[in-house]
PDB file of C-alpha atoms in Angstrom:
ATOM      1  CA  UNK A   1       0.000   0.000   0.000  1.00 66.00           C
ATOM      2  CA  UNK A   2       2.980   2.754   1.059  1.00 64.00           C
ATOM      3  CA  UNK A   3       4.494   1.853  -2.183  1.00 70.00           C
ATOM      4  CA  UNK A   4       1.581   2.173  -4.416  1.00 72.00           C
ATOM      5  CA  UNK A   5       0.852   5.490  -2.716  1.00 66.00           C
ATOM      6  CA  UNK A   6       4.529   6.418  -3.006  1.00 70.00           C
ATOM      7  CA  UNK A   7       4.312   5.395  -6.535  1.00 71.00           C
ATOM      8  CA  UNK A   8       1.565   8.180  -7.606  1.00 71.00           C
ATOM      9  CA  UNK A   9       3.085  11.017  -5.608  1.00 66.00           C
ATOM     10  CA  UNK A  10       5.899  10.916  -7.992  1.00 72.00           C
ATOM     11  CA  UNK A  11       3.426  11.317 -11.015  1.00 75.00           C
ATOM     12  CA  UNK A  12       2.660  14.924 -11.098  1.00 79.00           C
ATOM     13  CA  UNK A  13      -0.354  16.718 -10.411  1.00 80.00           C
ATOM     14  CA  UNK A  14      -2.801  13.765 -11.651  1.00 78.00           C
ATOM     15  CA  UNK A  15      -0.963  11.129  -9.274  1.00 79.00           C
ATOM     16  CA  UNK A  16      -1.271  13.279  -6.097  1.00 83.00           C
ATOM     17  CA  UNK A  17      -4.824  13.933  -6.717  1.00 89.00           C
ATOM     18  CA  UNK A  18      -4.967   9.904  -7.559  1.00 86.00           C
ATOM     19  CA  UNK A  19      -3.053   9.356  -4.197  1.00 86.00           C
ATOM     20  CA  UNK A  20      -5.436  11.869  -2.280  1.00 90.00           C
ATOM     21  CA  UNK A  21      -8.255   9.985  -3.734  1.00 93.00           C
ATOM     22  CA  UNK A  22      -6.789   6.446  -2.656  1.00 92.00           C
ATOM     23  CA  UNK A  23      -5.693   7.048   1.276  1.00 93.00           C
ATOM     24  CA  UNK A  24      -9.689   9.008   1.121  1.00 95.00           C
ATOM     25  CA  UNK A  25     -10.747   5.721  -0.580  1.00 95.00           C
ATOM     26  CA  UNK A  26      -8.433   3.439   2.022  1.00 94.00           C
ATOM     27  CA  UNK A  27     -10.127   5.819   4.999  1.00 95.00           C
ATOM     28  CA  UNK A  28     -13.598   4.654   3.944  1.00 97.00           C
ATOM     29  CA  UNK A  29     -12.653   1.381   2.987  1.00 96.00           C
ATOM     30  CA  UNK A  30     -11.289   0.849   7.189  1.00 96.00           C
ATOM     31  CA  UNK A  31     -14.625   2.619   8.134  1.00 97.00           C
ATOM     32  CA  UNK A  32     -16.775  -0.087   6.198  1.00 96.00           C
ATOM     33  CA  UNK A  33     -14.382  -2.972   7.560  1.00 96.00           C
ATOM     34  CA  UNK A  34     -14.781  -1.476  11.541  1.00 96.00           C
ATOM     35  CA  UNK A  35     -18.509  -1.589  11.277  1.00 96.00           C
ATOM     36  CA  UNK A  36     -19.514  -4.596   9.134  1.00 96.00           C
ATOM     37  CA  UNK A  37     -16.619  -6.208  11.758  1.00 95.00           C
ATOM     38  CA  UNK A  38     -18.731  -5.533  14.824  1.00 94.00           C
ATOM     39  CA  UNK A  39     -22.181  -5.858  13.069  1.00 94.00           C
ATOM     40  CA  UNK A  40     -21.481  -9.596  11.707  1.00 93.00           C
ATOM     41  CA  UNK A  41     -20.082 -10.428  15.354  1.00 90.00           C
ATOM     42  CA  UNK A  42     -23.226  -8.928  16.746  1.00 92.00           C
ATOM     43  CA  UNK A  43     -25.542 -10.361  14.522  1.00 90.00           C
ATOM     44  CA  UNK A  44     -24.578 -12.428  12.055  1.00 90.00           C
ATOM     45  CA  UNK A  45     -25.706 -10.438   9.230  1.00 91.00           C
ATOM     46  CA  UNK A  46     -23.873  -7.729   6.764  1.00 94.00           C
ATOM     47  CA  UNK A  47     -26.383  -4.938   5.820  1.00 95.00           C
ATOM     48  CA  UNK A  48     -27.045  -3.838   2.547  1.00 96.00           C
ATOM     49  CA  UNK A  49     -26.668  -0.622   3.303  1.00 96.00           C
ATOM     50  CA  UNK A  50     -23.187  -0.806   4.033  1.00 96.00           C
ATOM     51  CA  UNK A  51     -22.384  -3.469   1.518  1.00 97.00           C
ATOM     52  CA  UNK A  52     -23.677  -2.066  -0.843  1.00 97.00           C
ATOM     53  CA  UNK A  53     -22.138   1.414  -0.968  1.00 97.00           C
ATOM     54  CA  UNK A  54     -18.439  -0.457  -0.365  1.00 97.00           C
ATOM     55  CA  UNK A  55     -19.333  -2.309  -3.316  1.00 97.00           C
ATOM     56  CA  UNK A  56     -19.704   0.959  -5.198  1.00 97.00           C
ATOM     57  CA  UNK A  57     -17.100   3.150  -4.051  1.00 97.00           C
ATOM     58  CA  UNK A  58     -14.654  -0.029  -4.538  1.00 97.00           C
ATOM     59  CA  UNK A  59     -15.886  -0.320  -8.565  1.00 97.00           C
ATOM     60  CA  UNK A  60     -16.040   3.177  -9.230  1.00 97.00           C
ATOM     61  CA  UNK A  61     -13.015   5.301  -7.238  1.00 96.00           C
ATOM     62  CA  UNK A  62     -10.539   2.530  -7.462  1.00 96.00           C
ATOM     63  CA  UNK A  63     -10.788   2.673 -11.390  1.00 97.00           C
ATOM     64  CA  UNK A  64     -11.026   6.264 -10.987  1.00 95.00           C
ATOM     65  CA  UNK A  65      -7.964   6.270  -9.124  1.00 94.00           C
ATOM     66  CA  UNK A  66      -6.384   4.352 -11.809  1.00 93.00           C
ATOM     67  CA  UNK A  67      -7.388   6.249 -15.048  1.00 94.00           C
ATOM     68  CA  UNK A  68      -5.896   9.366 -13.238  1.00 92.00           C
ATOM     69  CA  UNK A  69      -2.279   7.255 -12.520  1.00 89.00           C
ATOM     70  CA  UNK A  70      -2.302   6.076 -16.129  1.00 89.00           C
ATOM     71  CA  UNK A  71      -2.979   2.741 -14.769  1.00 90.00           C
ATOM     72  CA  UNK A  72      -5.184   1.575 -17.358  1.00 92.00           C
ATOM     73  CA  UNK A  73      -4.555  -2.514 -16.886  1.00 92.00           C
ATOM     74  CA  UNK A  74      -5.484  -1.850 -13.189  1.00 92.00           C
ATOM     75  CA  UNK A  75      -9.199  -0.912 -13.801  1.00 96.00           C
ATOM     76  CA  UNK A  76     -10.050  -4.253 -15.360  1.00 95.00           C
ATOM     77  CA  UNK A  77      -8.073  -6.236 -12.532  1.00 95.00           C
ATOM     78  CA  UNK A  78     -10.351  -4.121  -9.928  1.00 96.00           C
ATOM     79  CA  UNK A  79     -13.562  -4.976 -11.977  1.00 97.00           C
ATOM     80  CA  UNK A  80     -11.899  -8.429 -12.729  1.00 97.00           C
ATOM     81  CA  UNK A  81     -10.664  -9.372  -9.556  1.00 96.00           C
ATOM     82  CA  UNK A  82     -13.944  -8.276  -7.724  1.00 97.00           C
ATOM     83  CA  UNK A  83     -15.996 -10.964  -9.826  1.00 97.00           C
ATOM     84  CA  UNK A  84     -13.566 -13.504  -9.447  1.00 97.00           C
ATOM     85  CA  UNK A  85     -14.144 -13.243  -6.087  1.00 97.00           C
ATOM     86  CA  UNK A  86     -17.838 -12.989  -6.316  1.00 97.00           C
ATOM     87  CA  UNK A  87     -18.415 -15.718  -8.162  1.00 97.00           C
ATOM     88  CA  UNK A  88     -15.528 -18.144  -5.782  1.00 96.00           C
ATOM     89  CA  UNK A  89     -18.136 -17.218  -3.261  1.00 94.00           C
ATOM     90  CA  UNK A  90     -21.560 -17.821  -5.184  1.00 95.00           C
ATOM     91  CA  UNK A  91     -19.717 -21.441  -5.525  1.00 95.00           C
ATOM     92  CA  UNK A  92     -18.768 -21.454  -1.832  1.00 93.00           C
ATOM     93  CA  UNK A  93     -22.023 -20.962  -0.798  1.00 93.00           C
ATOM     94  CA  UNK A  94     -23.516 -23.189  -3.287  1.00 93.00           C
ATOM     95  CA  UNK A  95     -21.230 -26.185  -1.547  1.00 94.00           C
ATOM     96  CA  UNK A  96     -21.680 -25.300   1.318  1.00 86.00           C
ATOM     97  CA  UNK A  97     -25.518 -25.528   1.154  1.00 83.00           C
ATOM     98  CA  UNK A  98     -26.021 -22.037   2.459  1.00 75.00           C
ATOM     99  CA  UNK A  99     -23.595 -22.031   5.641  1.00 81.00           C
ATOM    100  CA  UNK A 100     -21.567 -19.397   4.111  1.00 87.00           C
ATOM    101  CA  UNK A 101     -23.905 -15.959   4.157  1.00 88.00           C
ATOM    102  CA  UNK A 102     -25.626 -14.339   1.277  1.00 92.00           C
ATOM    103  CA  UNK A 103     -24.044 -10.935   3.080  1.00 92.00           C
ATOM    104  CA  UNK A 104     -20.274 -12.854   2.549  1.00 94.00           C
ATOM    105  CA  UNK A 105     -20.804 -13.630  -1.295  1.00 95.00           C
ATOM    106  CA  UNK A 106     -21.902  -9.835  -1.535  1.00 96.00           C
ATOM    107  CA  UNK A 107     -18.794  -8.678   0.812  1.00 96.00           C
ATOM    108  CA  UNK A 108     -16.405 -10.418  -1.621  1.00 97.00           C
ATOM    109  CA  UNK A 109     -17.182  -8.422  -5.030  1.00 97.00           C
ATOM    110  CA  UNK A 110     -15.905  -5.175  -2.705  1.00 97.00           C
ATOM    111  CA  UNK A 111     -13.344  -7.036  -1.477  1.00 97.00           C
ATOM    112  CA  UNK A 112     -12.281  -8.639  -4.189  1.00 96.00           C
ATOM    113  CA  UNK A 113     -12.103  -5.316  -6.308  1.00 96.00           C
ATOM    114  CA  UNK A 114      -9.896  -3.626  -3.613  1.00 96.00           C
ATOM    115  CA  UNK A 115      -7.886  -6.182  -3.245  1.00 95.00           C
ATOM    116  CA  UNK A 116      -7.441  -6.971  -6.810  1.00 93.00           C
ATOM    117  CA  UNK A 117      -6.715  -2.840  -7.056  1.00 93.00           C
ATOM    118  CA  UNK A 118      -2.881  -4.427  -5.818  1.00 90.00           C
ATOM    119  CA  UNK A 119      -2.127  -7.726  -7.736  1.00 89.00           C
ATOM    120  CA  UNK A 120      -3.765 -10.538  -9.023  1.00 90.00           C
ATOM    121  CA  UNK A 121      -1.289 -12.104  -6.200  1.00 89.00           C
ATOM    122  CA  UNK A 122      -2.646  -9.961  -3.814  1.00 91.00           C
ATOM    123  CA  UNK A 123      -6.442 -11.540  -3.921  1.00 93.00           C
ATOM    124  CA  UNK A 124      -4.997 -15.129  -3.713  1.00 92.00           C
ATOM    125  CA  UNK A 125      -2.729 -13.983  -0.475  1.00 90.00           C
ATOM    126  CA  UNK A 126      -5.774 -12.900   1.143  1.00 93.00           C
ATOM    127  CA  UNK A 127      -8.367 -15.269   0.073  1.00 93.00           C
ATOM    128  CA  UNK A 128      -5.456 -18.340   1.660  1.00 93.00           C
ATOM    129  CA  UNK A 129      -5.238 -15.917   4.704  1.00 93.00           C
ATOM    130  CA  UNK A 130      -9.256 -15.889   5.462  1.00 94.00           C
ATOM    131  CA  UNK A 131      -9.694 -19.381   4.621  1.00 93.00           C
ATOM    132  CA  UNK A 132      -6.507 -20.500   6.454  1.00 95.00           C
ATOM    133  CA  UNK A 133      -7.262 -17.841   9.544  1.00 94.00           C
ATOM    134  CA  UNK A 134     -11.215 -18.598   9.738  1.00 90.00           C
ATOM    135  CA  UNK A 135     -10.592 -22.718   9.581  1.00 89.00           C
ATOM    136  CA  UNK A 136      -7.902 -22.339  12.303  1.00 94.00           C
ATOM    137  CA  UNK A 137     -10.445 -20.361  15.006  1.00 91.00           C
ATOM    138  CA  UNK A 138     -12.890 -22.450  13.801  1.00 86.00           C
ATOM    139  CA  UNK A 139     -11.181 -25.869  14.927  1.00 88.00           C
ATOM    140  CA  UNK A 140      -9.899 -23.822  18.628  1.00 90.00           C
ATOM    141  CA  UNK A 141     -13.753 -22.922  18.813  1.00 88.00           C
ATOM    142  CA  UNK A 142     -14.859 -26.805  18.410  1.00 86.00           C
ATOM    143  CA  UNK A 143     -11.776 -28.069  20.567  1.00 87.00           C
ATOM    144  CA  UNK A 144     -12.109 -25.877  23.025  1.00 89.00           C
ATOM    145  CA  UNK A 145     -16.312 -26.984  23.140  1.00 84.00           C
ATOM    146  CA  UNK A 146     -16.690 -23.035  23.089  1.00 80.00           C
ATOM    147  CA  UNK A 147     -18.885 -24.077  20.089  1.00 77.00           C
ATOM    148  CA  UNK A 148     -20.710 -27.031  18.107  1.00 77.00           C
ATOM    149  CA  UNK A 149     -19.803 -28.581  14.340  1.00 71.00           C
ATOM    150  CA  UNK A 150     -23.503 -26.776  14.034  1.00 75.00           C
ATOM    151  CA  UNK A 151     -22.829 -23.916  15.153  1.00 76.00           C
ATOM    152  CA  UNK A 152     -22.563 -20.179  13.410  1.00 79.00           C
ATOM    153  CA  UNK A 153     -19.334 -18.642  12.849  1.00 82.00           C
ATOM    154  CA  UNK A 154     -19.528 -15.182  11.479  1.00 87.00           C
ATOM    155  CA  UNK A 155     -17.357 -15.303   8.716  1.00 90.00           C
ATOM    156  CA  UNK A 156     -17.299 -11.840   7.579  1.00 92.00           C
ATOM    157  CA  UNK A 157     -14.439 -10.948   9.982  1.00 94.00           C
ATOM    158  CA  UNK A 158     -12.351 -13.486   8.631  1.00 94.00           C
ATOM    159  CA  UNK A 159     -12.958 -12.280   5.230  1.00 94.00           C
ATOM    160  CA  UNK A 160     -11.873  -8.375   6.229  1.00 96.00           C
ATOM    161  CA  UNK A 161      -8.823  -9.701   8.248  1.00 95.00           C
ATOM    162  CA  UNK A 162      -7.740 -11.556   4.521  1.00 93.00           C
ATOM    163  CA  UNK A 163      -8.427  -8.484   3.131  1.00 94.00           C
ATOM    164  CA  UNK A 164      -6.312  -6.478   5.757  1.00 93.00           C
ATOM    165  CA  UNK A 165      -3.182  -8.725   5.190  1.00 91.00           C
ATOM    166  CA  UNK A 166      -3.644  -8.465   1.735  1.00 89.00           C
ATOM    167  CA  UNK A 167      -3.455  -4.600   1.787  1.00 88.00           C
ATOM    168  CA  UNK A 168      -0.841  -4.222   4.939  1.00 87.00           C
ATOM    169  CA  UNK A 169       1.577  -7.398   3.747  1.00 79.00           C
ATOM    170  CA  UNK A 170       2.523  -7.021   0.039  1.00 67.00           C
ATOM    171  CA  UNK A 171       1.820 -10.754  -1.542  1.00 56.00           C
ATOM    172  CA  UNK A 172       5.474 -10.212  -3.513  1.00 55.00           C
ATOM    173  CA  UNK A 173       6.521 -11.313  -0.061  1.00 50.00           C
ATOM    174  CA  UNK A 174       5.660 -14.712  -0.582  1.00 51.00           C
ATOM    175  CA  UNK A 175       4.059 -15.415  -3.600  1.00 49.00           C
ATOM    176  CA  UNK A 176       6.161 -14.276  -6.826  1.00 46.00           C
ATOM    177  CA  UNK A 177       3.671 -14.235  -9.909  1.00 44.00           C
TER     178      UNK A 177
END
């Protein structure tokens, strides 16, 4: 993330405003992730209304953000990346007969497209991390009898801590494609 935003500082006028737009972007971005965090611990759900608006912002200032860098490549990875994701879910869910949330399979188009915004690397770093991450607590939980094979896990937290890592821990660091 510091590198991409060091990146379009050095582009002239058009990359600061692209790097003002991005750590604005990034600041609502951490504002989604803080309350659809607490809400899908709370309640097991992920409103639409906050869903939905990530979903836009993500498809609409990230490519933004890219046309004014010159990135051109990176608007169709955000768009790209965010159905890959989408659809990885819609076949989660599918095999999973409904354990994994509607909210989740509508989380990961926003997450995939911010995510993808990075590297194509980037959205398979963080989709290992929440699988890896969520399976892990999930075992503790059942070990520890804290929780049933039947029971609930909000999964939504797992997928914004992938998403974190992602952002925070450049992929390049251990994956090299």
């Amino acid at each position: 993330m510091l590198q991409e935003l060091s990146k379009l500082f050095t582009q002239g006028v058009s990359g600061w405003i692209a790097g003002i737009l991005l750590i604005l972007y990034l600041l609502y971005a951490a504002g989604c992730t803080v309350k659809l965090w607490g809400w899908d611990l709370r309640k097991h759900r992920l409103p639409n209304r906050i869903v939905f608006p990530f979903v836009f912002a993500t498809h609409t200032a990230l490519p933004v953000i890219a046309a004014l860098s010159g990135q051109w490549g990176t608007i169709l990875r955000v768009w790209g990346s965010g159905l890959v994701l989408w659809v990885f879910y819609v076949l989660m869910r599918m095999l999973s007969f409904g354990a994994l949330g509607r909210g989740d399979v509508k989380l990961a188009l926003a997450l995939g497209g911010l995510i993808g915004y990075f590297s194509w690397a980037n959205l398979l770093w963080a989709t290992l991390v929440t699988f890896v991450v969520g399976g892990l607590c999930a075992v503790v939980l059942v070990l520890s009898r804290s929780v049933t094979r039947r029971t609930r896990i909000a999964f939504g937290p797992f997928m914004l801590i992938g998403m974190i890592a992602a952002v925070l821990v450049p992929s390049y660091s251990f994956l090299s494609f």
